[in-house]
Amino acid sequence: MRTSSTNSIMIGIAICDLIILYENVYERVQSYWFYGSQNPCMNKSNYWYTYSLLIGDFLLTSFERASFWLGVFLAFTRFVIMKKAGIELNISKPLFGCLLVLVLVCLSSAHSAYYYGGYSIDPWGTWTPKEMCTGYPANYSEPTFYRNFADNENLSKIFRRYQVIDGVSRILVSIFYPILAILLIFKIRKSAKFVSKALNSKSSEERLRTCRLILVMTIFYVIASAPSGVSEYVQFFVDIKSSSILALLVGYGSILLFCLNASSHGIINFTMSSKYRQTVKKFLGMEKQRQGNMVLVSIAAPVQREECCLVLDFGKKVHDFLSVFIVFIDRTSEKPTLKSLPFMFAPVFNTLCSCHSLQKSAERVLDPLDESCHEFDSEELSHLREIFEAVDDCGDLASRLRRHKNHHDLEKLPVGYCKTRWMTFVNCTQDIIEMFPKIDRIENAFIEKYCEKIRPKLPNLITTMQILKVYEKPLKVLEETHMRIHEVAPWLFKLRAYFEEQEKKGIQDRDYTKSTVSKSACISLNHYISKTISDPHLLASLLCPGMRSLSLFPQTYKDKALKLLKEELELIKLEPKDQEIAEFDNLTKDLYDAPPPAPSASSELQDYQTSIFSNSDIVAPPIEFWHKHENRFPRLAKVAGSVFCTLSSESICERAFSALNRVFRNDRQSLEPEMVEILMVSYLYLNSST
């Protein structure tokens, strides 16, 4: 249960209640069954019993007061967490709950120590057994003790101060707790209305049931704390005799109310908290396999084989993410497949999305990064800025045409430019270029103004779009729901080689736009190659049988990939296999050679690099190749499993959300926990093997 601050506080309340109940049971058992009996052969005032009663009173008052205030802070913490939903708060961490329990117990103990610390156990007299008592030696005696307050002169003042603070504490609990509970109930009811609209009435009913249980807990807290707090003040004005009915009500009534309150916590927490129920069932051995555990069951084997990875979707920080998927190789069917499941709500991600890198690289061709501007001269930067402004003008013109589509006689509308959608600036500009003759004939002052600005720049725009359209093919390929991690680095290197060639042609043909834009594309790609290509990309390309020569790779990357693979192979320890052929009987197996031992890491790598494979092996998904040749290349197959479980792009996970049209908001920016929960659960049932 130690997963959040509220659970930690609930554990703290349970510990306090158990200590109080244990002290009450101990005192009653001792006073009624042992020392309370009329037994003249027992010393009722011995040292350890008197000392244990003093310690018991100290623990009782300390943990009772702490329990009340922990209930108040439990309501406060829940309210703050729900109020700031979607934001990472330290108050929601388990450590906060543990520290809060520790601080409140220490403060409450300090208050009790102020009064009980003044007591000492002093000798009072001598106890001797009666003549009827047997088993004692002659002239046997024991000292008797009593509880003595060291500063008797100030005892009345100290006790009065103690009572005032204790009474104020209890009354404040009975005031603060209902206020916080009411605020929390309103917040939960608001959440229930949202859930009932977004999903179904079952989730809403669960939250409404939580409201009712919080209300019940509030009533119990007020009943348990308010009367005892008021009674502290009653004793200032009314002389209560020890044997009176009022004394019985004040003394035993407060204990009874607290016991009822403490007993209700277990029932209420069991009803409210799924973690609490799960812990109780696990403790009692009643826990059964739940549907939610199916995800853990399905990924257990891939995790053990190191054939899975975590993919963060939408953001890189705790307060700016939507989901985390686990992507793994599923070997339960005839052929291994790549599968993804929603897994957790924590950003664990170290491989950049290739599609995002390509998109950013394309966008930075006309708008270079500040750190790359030193590689251009002033004339080149000025020329890129002119083309960039012309592309912006095309975007504004397309937006105007789309808004007033009913006023213009156009066969089709240009693509709208959207920064969050890949390559729309290229497609938008391309449409404006193709439709420009018709757009130029529209009689509208606004459109005519933009046509005047775009017309002289059309040749440069046409050349630029021809260059940037090259990005479109790898973007479409890498966002497919297939195993593409091995193609990321080759595509980036191929694009760079293409742009280098275009730059040379531009210089030869004296086409300044082609040479400048191609140069900028090379510089942009160099930046994102250094940011994007990681160890998994290099290993994946080398472990693809159709790419193992790494012909498109620069020599430094070839050497790095080979070094990485050798290091990985050295780390793998193969389990010994049975060398006998199970299919043959003892007589027949002697006719055949024993299976050869597993090859060494170096010979296995050399065999893979020099072997000739069939076309079907080359074009098949790499993981199918390694599944087929696992016995021949046992170490390489293990490395391949841990590499090819990585996605080339997070688009696979992103599209899973887009399929949930009924619950997914149009702005795609909702971070409310209920919405995230709905999406994750829905995708869990919609997911299919890819």
XYZ file of C-alpha atoms in Angstrom:
690
model
C 0.000 0.000 0.000
C 3.000 2.328 0.235
C 2.308 3.904 -3.155
C 0.934 7.343 -2.221
C 0.812 9.790 0.658
C -2.845 9.017 1.411
C -2.087 5.317 1.755
C 0.855 6.128 4.028
C -1.402 8.287 6.218
C -4.019 5.505 6.338
C -1.307 3.118 7.514
C -0.292 5.673 10.155
C -3.884 5.966 11.400
C -4.139 2.179 11.583
C -0.908 1.941 13.608
C -2.097 4.652 16.037
C -5.478 2.957 16.472
C -3.868 -0.433 17.083
C -1.573 0.989 19.769
C -4.515 2.688 21.507
C -6.701 -0.404 21.354
C -3.835 -2.564 22.591
C -3.273 -0.230 25.565
C -6.975 -0.281 26.448
C -7.102 -4.065 26.243
C -3.918 -4.389 28.304
C -5.172 -2.071 31.052
C -8.621 -3.696 31.252
C -7.243 -7.232 31.273
C -4.726 -6.372 33.989
C -7.207 -4.463 36.151
C -10.131 -6.905 35.888
C -8.517 -10.340 35.605
C -5.309 -9.965 37.584
C -4.786 -7.000 39.842
C -8.473 -6.162 40.058
C -9.353 -9.412 41.827
C -9.635 -9.620 45.611
C -6.481 -11.671 45.979
C -4.587 -10.964 49.213
C -1.637 -12.982 47.911
C -0.757 -10.550 45.078
C 1.072 -7.219 45.286
C -1.169 -4.847 43.335
C 1.281 -1.946 43.542
C 4.468 -3.529 42.253
C 6.937 -1.439 40.304
C 6.506 -2.862 36.802
C 2.714 -2.786 36.824
C 2.655 0.813 38.092
C 5.291 1.810 35.524
C 3.420 0.066 32.681
C 0.254 2.018 33.533
C 2.196 5.297 33.306
C 3.674 4.314 29.931
C 0.225 3.188 28.778
C -1.377 6.531 29.652
C 1.390 8.337 27.777
C 0.959 6.161 24.655
C -2.827 6.374 24.839
C -2.968 10.177 24.853
C -0.121 10.597 22.334
C -1.449 8.267 19.643
C -5.111 9.131 20.212
C -4.412 12.807 19.522
C -2.174 11.930 16.552
C -4.875 9.660 15.109
C -7.439 12.466 15.127
C -5.099 14.913 13.388
C -3.978 12.313 10.856
C -7.629 11.987 9.854
C -7.776 15.746 9.292
C -4.605 15.733 7.182
C -5.837 12.698 5.241
C -8.886 14.689 4.131
C -6.706 17.734 3.406
C -4.196 15.729 1.344
C -6.918 14.038 -0.707
C -8.551 17.381 -1.413
C -5.292 19.030 -2.563
C -4.397 16.081 -4.813
C -7.819 16.136 -6.491
C -7.740 19.931 -6.766
C -4.349 19.861 -8.523
C -5.038 16.802 -10.664
C -2.534 16.350 -13.503
C 0.268 18.206 -11.677
C 3.085 16.383 -9.940
C 2.967 17.283 -6.249
C 5.345 16.295 -3.483
C 2.299 16.037 -1.237
C 1.174 12.957 -3.200
C 4.398 11.007 -2.639
C 4.552 8.250 0.014
C 7.463 9.994 1.724
C 5.241 12.989 2.512
C 2.717 10.742 4.249
C 5.443 9.011 6.266
C 6.983 12.320 7.345
C 3.556 13.709 8.248
C 2.815 10.698 10.461
C 6.216 11.053 12.120
C 5.812 14.806 12.740
C 2.296 14.535 14.187
C 3.238 11.639 16.458
C 6.283 13.586 17.693
C 4.235 16.748 18.365
C 1.525 14.799 20.148
C 4.125 12.909 22.188
C 5.778 16.197 23.171
C 2.447 17.482 24.492
C 1.844 14.293 26.484
C 5.418 14.345 27.767
C 4.801 17.881 29.102
C 2.373 16.395 31.624
C 3.353 12.754 32.075
C 7.066 13.539 32.063
C 6.674 15.071 35.513
C 5.696 11.746 37.069
C 8.045 9.297 38.685
C 7.544 5.900 40.339
C 8.437 6.252 44.025
C 8.371 3.783 46.954
C 5.263 3.973 49.084
C 5.389 1.196 51.619
C 5.769 -2.538 52.084
C 3.475 -5.353 51.099
C 3.488 -8.639 52.999
C 1.389 -11.673 52.088
C -1.366 -12.780 54.429
C -0.906 -15.814 56.647
C -3.208 -17.782 54.368
C -0.900 -17.293 51.365
C 1.326 -20.262 50.623
C 4.496 -20.487 48.588
C 6.222 -17.489 50.176
C 9.264 -17.820 52.431
C 9.096 -16.688 56.039
C 9.146 -12.951 56.667
C 8.666 -12.275 52.902
C 7.819 -8.724 51.816
C 7.782 -6.602 48.655
C 8.015 -2.828 48.259
C 4.976 -1.003 46.930
C 5.132 1.956 44.553
C 2.927 4.800 43.498
C 2.890 7.444 40.772
C 4.256 10.698 42.199
C 4.380 14.080 40.471
C 7.737 15.726 41.162
C 6.443 19.329 41.150
C 3.349 18.947 43.325
C 3.066 22.689 43.890
C 2.548 23.372 40.151
C 0.672 20.155 39.373
C -2.659 21.961 39.146
C -1.302 24.594 36.717
C 0.476 22.046 34.533
C -2.577 19.783 34.397
C -4.860 22.709 33.575
C -2.614 23.821 30.689
C -2.481 20.252 29.443
C -6.269 19.984 29.524
C -6.738 23.315 27.709
C -4.412 22.351 24.844
C -5.913 18.868 24.626
C -9.455 20.253 24.570
C -8.607 22.862 21.914
C -6.984 20.130 19.815
C -10.076 17.924 19.909
C -12.464 20.791 19.176
C -10.331 21.963 16.225
C -10.451 18.430 14.828
C -14.240 18.421 15.102
C -14.313 21.774 13.212
C -11.641 21.292 10.530
C -12.537 17.739 9.584
C -16.154 18.457 8.549
C -15.058 21.494 6.502
C -12.395 19.539 4.624
C -14.717 16.565 4.205
C -17.443 18.742 2.669
C -14.945 20.304 0.224
C -13.661 16.844 -0.675
C -17.191 15.516 -1.180
C -18.017 18.358 -3.589
C -14.806 17.680 -5.539
C -15.521 13.954 -5.773
C -19.111 14.585 -6.879
C -17.822 16.882 -9.617
C -15.416 14.148 -10.714
C -18.284 11.630 -10.662
C -20.346 13.805 -13.017
C -17.419 14.042 -15.418
C -16.859 10.283 -15.386
C -20.557 9.526 -15.895
C -20.519 11.615 -19.063
C -17.206 10.280 -20.366
C -17.545 6.577 -19.609
C -20.415 4.938 -17.705
C -22.469 5.112 -14.547
C -20.494 2.404 -12.755
C -17.401 4.548 -12.257
C -19.628 7.440 -11.257
C -21.435 5.308 -8.672
C -18.100 4.261 -7.161
C -17.155 7.893 -6.625
C -20.565 8.687 -5.145
C -20.150 5.759 -2.774
C -16.827 7.257 -1.736
C -18.657 10.501 -0.923
C -21.063 8.668 1.366
C -18.266 6.824 3.128
C -16.341 10.059 3.690
C -19.494 11.537 5.181
C -19.803 8.552 7.540
C -16.142 8.873 8.549
C -16.689 12.585 9.228
C -19.631 11.870 11.525
C -17.595 9.294 13.457
C -14.660 11.692 13.839
C -16.870 14.508 15.111
C -18.686 12.211 17.551
C -15.385 10.820 18.830
C -13.532 14.137 19.194
C -16.096 16.837 20.017
C -17.629 15.402 23.260
C -14.248 14.551 24.769
C -12.934 18.004 23.856
C -15.922 19.713 25.461
C -15.581 17.522 28.552
C -12.098 18.914 29.134
C -13.674 22.344 29.668
C -16.603 21.020 31.695
C -14.152 19.866 34.335
C -12.997 23.487 34.830
C -16.445 24.584 35.955
C -17.980 21.421 37.427
C -16.498 19.347 40.212
C -16.876 15.797 38.963
C -16.701 13.162 41.678
C -14.843 10.004 40.824
C -17.832 7.733 41.537
C -20.498 9.864 39.837
C -22.410 9.039 36.659
C -20.857 12.063 34.919
C -17.393 10.725 35.690
C -18.335 7.402 34.133
C -19.715 9.153 31.046
C -16.638 11.362 30.637
C -14.116 8.608 31.329
C -15.605 5.525 29.730
C -17.797 7.333 27.192
C -14.821 8.945 25.465
C -13.025 5.583 25.354
C -16.114 3.899 23.906
C -16.519 6.573 21.222
C -12.881 6.354 20.220
C -13.032 2.554 20.003
C -16.100 2.801 17.764
C -14.336 5.408 15.607
C -11.167 3.316 15.342
C -13.158 0.175 14.523
C -15.019 2.022 11.767
C -11.753 2.931 10.028
C -11.115 -0.630 8.948
C -14.604 -1.009 7.476
C -14.529 2.383 5.745
C -11.010 1.969 4.344
C -11.835 -1.542 3.143
C -14.837 -0.151 1.279
C -13.118 2.971 -0.096
C -9.604 1.851 -1.055
C -8.912 -0.843 -3.634
C -5.304 -0.977 -2.417
C -6.560 -1.585 1.107
C -8.819 -4.431 -0.089
C -6.028 -5.923 -2.154
C -3.639 -5.832 0.809
C -6.193 -7.449 3.140
C -7.000 -10.188 0.622
C -3.318 -10.836 0.026
C -2.683 -10.998 3.777
C -5.546 -13.473 4.227
C -4.511 -15.522 1.176
C -7.765 -14.709 -0.648
C -6.340 -12.786 -3.607
C -7.338 -14.137 -7.027
C -6.051 -13.463 -10.503
C -7.616 -10.221 -11.735
C -8.162 -9.011 -15.278
C -5.722 -6.171 -14.710
C -2.960 -8.675 -14.044
C -3.252 -9.986 -17.609
C -0.929 -7.218 -18.789
C 1.697 -8.293 -16.269
C 1.273 -11.918 -17.292
C 1.674 -11.119 -20.992
C 4.869 -9.108 -20.507
C 6.534 -11.308 -17.882
C 8.331 -13.511 -20.407
C 9.433 -10.632 -22.711
C 10.805 -8.743 -19.701
C 12.782 -11.804 -18.657
C 14.123 -12.188 -22.208
C 14.942 -8.443 -22.326
C 12.719 -8.095 -25.398
C 10.668 -5.099 -24.310
C 10.995 -1.364 -23.902
C 8.989 1.576 -22.573
C 7.741 4.281 -24.940
C 6.657 7.688 -23.722
C 3.892 9.331 -25.735
C 3.223 13.087 -25.700
C 5.841 14.801 -23.562
C 9.003 14.300 -21.594
C 8.157 15.512 -18.073
C 5.962 14.127 -15.342
C 3.434 16.960 -15.585
C 3.426 16.960 -19.400
C 2.765 13.389 -20.499
C -0.232 11.346 -21.511
C 0.798 7.722 -21.444
C 3.559 5.166 -21.330
C 3.348 2.029 -23.425
C 5.337 -1.132 -23.129
C 6.349 -2.524 -26.507
C 7.498 -6.136 -26.645
C 7.986 -9.100 -28.942
C 5.089 -11.514 -28.545
C 6.211 -15.098 -29.155
C 2.966 -16.779 -28.107
C 1.774 -17.198 -31.704
C 3.376 -19.102 -34.566
C 5.383 -16.095 -35.716
C 6.874 -13.485 -33.373
C 5.104 -10.118 -33.618
C 5.579 -6.644 -32.200
C 2.896 -5.729 -29.676
C 2.170 -2.698 -27.506
C 0.176 -2.336 -24.290
C -0.497 0.575 -21.926
C 1.787 0.017 -18.985
C 2.398 2.871 -16.574
C 2.217 6.612 -15.905
C 5.867 7.567 -15.630
C 8.182 8.927 -18.340
C 10.912 6.380 -19.092
C 12.224 7.052 -22.590
C 15.694 7.278 -24.137
C 15.229 6.766 -27.890
C 13.940 9.728 -29.874
C 11.010 9.254 -32.236
C 12.432 9.073 -35.771
C 9.365 10.707 -37.339
C 9.625 13.672 -34.998
C 13.319 14.004 -35.840
C 12.625 13.950 -39.581
C 9.817 16.467 -39.193
C 11.994 18.816 -37.146
C 14.826 18.411 -39.616
C 12.507 19.408 -42.493
C 11.179 22.410 -40.568
C 14.697 23.626 -39.766
C 15.786 23.633 -43.410
C 14.236 27.078 -43.972
C 14.536 28.194 -40.340
C 17.992 27.030 -39.169
C 18.757 26.535 -35.509
C 20.711 29.320 -33.827
C 23.600 26.957 -33.159
C 23.809 26.162 -36.902
C 23.681 29.722 -38.268
C 27.470 30.094 -38.161
C 27.718 27.538 -41.012
C 25.947 29.939 -43.420
C 27.039 33.280 -44.809
C 24.767 36.309 -44.512
C 23.508 36.014 -48.099
C 22.472 32.373 -47.613
C 20.633 33.177 -44.372
C 18.843 36.065 -46.065
C 17.793 33.846 -48.974
C 16.477 31.146 -46.615
C 14.550 33.816 -44.713
C 12.886 35.019 -47.935
C 11.764 31.495 -48.809
C 10.573 30.928 -45.232
C 8.458 34.095 -45.375
C 7.043 33.000 -48.734
C 6.020 29.657 -47.193
C 4.337 31.575 -44.354
C 2.477 33.651 -46.926
C 1.276 30.450 -48.583
C 0.034 29.227 -45.207
C -1.862 32.472 -44.554
C -3.354 32.388 -48.053
C -4.448 28.758 -47.605
C -6.048 29.630 -44.269
C -7.967 32.512 -45.898
C -9.187 30.296 -48.741
C -10.339 27.593 -46.337
C -12.219 30.044 -44.109
C -14.051 31.565 -47.091
C -14.443 28.409 -49.163
C -18.033 29.273 -50.060
C -17.032 32.591 -51.672
C -14.475 31.231 -54.140
C -15.009 28.867 -57.048
C -12.170 26.367 -56.448
C -12.226 22.668 -57.339
C -10.376 21.799 -54.145
C -9.007 23.544 -51.094
C -5.322 23.718 -50.191
C -4.088 21.756 -47.202
C -4.253 23.814 -44.028
C -0.919 24.456 -42.337
C -0.807 23.049 -38.795
C 2.408 23.035 -36.781
C 1.480 19.859 -34.911
C 0.887 17.845 -38.106
C 3.819 16.436 -40.008
C 4.880 18.066 -43.292
C 1.728 20.168 -43.639
C 3.825 23.236 -44.479
C 5.217 21.374 -47.517
C 1.835 20.039 -48.641
C 0.195 23.420 -48.086
C 2.821 25.253 -50.163
C 2.693 22.571 -52.858
C -1.085 23.013 -53.187
C -0.776 26.798 -53.431
C 1.815 26.402 -56.216
C -0.419 24.007 -58.173
C -3.559 26.121 -57.686
C -1.867 29.499 -58.142
C -3.150 30.181 -61.708
C -6.762 29.849 -60.478
C -6.137 31.640 -57.194
C -4.536 34.539 -59.058
C -7.821 35.141 -60.934
C -9.886 35.580 -57.734
C -11.023 39.159 -57.291
C -10.415 39.837 -53.630
C -8.167 42.507 -52.161
C -6.712 40.265 -49.460
C -5.994 37.391 -51.860
C -4.597 39.729 -54.511
C -2.182 41.178 -51.947
C -0.828 37.724 -51.092
C -0.636 36.713 -54.755
C 1.503 39.796 -55.428
C 3.880 38.716 -52.663
C 4.042 35.051 -53.729
C 4.215 35.484 -57.553
C 7.878 36.593 -57.837
C 8.967 33.852 -55.428
C 7.242 30.969 -57.211
C 10.426 29.632 -58.926
C 12.250 29.494 -55.591
C 9.245 27.871 -53.908
C 8.975 25.224 -56.635
C 12.661 24.306 -56.282
C 12.425 24.247 -52.486
C 9.352 22.025 -52.430
C 10.971 19.567 -54.848
C 13.814 19.197 -52.352
C 11.695 19.002 -49.208
C 9.232 16.496 -50.706
C 12.012 13.925 -50.373
C 11.275 13.833 -46.630
C 7.780 12.509 -47.296
C 8.726 8.933 -48.210
C 10.756 8.062 -45.063
C 8.142 9.761 -42.878
C 5.409 7.522 -44.273
C 7.579 4.418 -43.993
C 8.789 4.957 -40.429
C 5.344 5.710 -39.011
C 3.929 2.414 -40.284
C 2.879 -0.202 -37.748
C 5.799 -2.460 -38.585
C 9.273 -3.206 -37.315
C 11.270 -0.278 -38.727
C 13.928 0.497 -36.119
C 16.635 -0.909 -38.430
C 15.678 1.514 -41.240
C 15.999 4.746 -39.251
C 19.757 5.295 -39.574
C 19.951 4.194 -43.257
C 17.150 6.605 -44.181
C 18.856 9.517 -42.434
C 22.209 8.780 -44.078
C 20.548 8.290 -47.485
C 18.772 11.635 -47.182
C 22.000 13.372 -46.272
C 23.799 11.830 -49.251
C 20.935 12.940 -51.522
C 21.055 16.530 -50.278
C 24.844 16.634 -50.622
C 24.436 15.556 -54.246
C 21.732 18.198 -54.827
C 23.987 20.859 -53.353
C 26.734 19.967 -55.828
C 24.261 19.991 -58.731
C 22.977 23.363 -57.635
C 26.492 24.774 -57.663
C 27.198 23.255 -61.091
C 23.906 24.518 -62.564
C 24.277 27.876 -60.798
C 20.932 27.307 -59.122
C 21.413 29.323 -55.944
C 18.142 28.213 -54.366
C 18.852 24.517 -54.892
C 22.391 24.749 -53.535
C 21.404 26.864 -50.508
C 18.343 24.822 -49.523
C 20.226 21.540 -50.035
C 23.113 22.809 -47.917
C 20.691 23.793 -45.168
C 19.046 20.360 -45.375
C 22.454 18.695 -44.909
C 23.244 20.867 -41.891
C 19.828 20.220 -40.372
C 20.143 16.479 -40.917
C 23.621 16.409 -39.383
C 22.205 17.954 -36.225
C 19.309 15.503 -35.932
C 21.443 12.522 -36.909
C 23.654 13.229 -33.895
C 20.560 13.575 -31.692
C 18.549 10.641 -33.041
C 20.807 7.755 -33.990
C 21.413 5.799 -30.805
C 22.850 2.397 -29.962
C 19.582 0.512 -30.696
C 19.445 2.048 -34.196
C 23.018 0.996 -34.999
C 22.573 -2.512 -33.631
C 19.236 -2.949 -35.421
C 20.719 -2.032 -38.801
C 23.691 -4.330 -38.289
C 21.384 -7.173 -37.230
C 19.202 -6.810 -40.316
C 20.558 -9.419 -42.774
C 19.854 -7.175 -45.763
C 21.761 -4.221 -44.222
C 24.622 -5.931 -42.392
C 27.269 -4.346 -44.635
C 26.063 -0.873 -43.520
C 26.862 0.457 -46.988
C 25.140 3.808 -46.371
C 26.877 4.373 -43.030
C 29.965 6.545 -42.546
C 32.978 4.585 -41.360
C 32.791 5.969 -37.811
C 29.239 4.692 -37.410
C 30.189 1.317 -38.922
C 33.004 0.909 -36.415
C 30.758 1.987 -33.543
C 27.999 -0.455 -34.531
C 30.428 -3.375 -34.791
C 32.033 -2.480 -31.456
C 28.633 -2.290 -29.770
C 27.609 -5.677 -31.111
C 30.844 -7.323 -29.962
C 30.390 -5.871 -26.475
C 26.812 -7.147 -26.319
C 27.847 -10.630 -27.448
C 30.508 -10.867 -24.748
C 27.920 -10.134 -22.062
C 25.611 -12.991 -23.082
C 25.972 -16.283 -21.251
C 24.361 -19.246 -22.983
C 22.672 -21.941 -20.933
C 24.024 -25.451 -21.609
C 21.729 -27.553 -23.784
C 21.129 -31.280 -23.854
C 23.542 -32.762 -26.401
C 21.531 -35.933 -26.894
C 19.038 -36.398 -29.737
C 15.784 -37.131 -27.961
C 14.008 -38.413 -31.080
C 16.257 -41.501 -31.375
C 16.464 -44.538 -29.160
C 19.737 -45.625 -27.596
C 20.688 -47.872 -30.525
C 19.801 -45.474 -33.312
C 21.374 -42.344 -31.847
C 24.817 -43.984 -31.967
C 24.590 -43.874 -35.759
C 24.504 -40.072 -35.747
C 27.001 -37.454 -34.740
C 26.300 -35.562 -31.536
C 25.015 -31.997 -32.010
C 27.913 -29.559 -32.303
C 28.634 -27.287 -29.334
C 27.500 -23.675 -29.396
C 29.852 -21.454 -31.406
C 31.987 -18.816 -29.743
C 30.883 -15.192 -29.880
C 33.516 -14.225 -32.465
C 32.863 -17.225 -34.734
C 29.109 -16.634 -34.505
C 29.550 -13.008 -35.603
C 31.916 -13.976 -38.416
C 29.479 -16.628 -39.631
C 26.682 -14.042 -39.740
C 28.798 -11.480 -41.606
C 30.038 -13.880 -44.296
C 27.010 -16.137 -44.857
C 24.784 -15.925 -47.916
C 21.087 -15.829 -47.066
C 18.075 -16.378 -49.296
C 15.940 -13.521 -50.586
C 13.097 -14.629 -48.311
C 15.391 -14.223 -45.292
C 16.470 -10.763 -46.418
C 12.992 -9.347 -47.055
C 11.375 -10.935 -43.974
C 11.033 -8.855 -40.785
C 14.348 -9.178 -38.920
C 12.819 -10.750 -35.826
C 11.387 -13.574 -37.982
C 14.870 -14.156 -39.402
C 16.371 -14.446 -35.920
C 13.536 -16.669 -34.752
C 14.241 -18.975 -37.682
C 18.036 -19.038 -37.146
C 18.034 -18.948 -33.337
C 19.907 -22.252 -33.008
C 22.576 -21.183 -35.479
C 23.108 -17.736 -33.933
C 22.036 -18.074 -30.269
C 23.853 -14.984 -28.976
C 22.923 -12.753 -31.885
C 19.283 -13.844 -31.562
C 19.264 -12.725 -27.918
C 20.698 -9.327 -28.839
C 18.179 -8.999 -31.669
C 15.298 -9.661 -29.281
C 16.344 -6.801 -27.000
C 16.902 -4.425 -29.949
C 13.919 -5.024 -32.217
C 11.398 -4.509 -29.422
C 12.132 -0.781 -29.829
C 9.768 1.314 -31.944
C 11.057 3.561 -34.699
C 8.206 5.986 -34.028
C 5.636 6.486 -31.289
C 2.945 6.879 -33.967
C 1.792 3.308 -33.310
C 0.769 4.247 -29.785
C -0.511 7.659 -30.862
C -2.942 6.211 -33.397
C -4.350 3.882 -30.757
C -5.732 6.933 -28.981
C -7.072 8.465 -32.163
C -9.313 5.418 -32.575
C -11.161 6.313 -29.380
C -13.262 9.013 -31.012
C -16.002 8.976 -28.412
C -13.850 9.793 -25.422
C -10.825 11.565 -26.897
C -11.080 15.336 -26.807
C -10.463 17.326 -29.948
C -7.769 19.500 -28.386
C -5.747 16.407 -27.332
C -4.471 18.360 -24.345
C -6.484 16.900 -21.457
C -4.348 15.775 -18.548
C -7.199 14.973 -16.168
C -6.542 11.636 -14.447
C -10.035 10.346 -15.168
C -9.601 10.943 -18.899
C -6.197 9.276 -18.956
C -7.650 6.319 -17.070
C -10.492 5.986 -19.572
C -8.137 6.063 -22.547
C -5.719 3.552 -21.105
C -8.427 1.062 -20.107
C -10.165 1.457 -23.466
C -6.957 0.851 -25.377
C -6.260 -2.216 -23.278
C -9.310 -3.880 -24.817
C -8.907 -2.392 -28.305
C -5.261 -3.389 -28.722
C -4.466 -6.034 -31.297
C -1.214 -7.589 -32.446
C 0.668 -5.684 -35.092
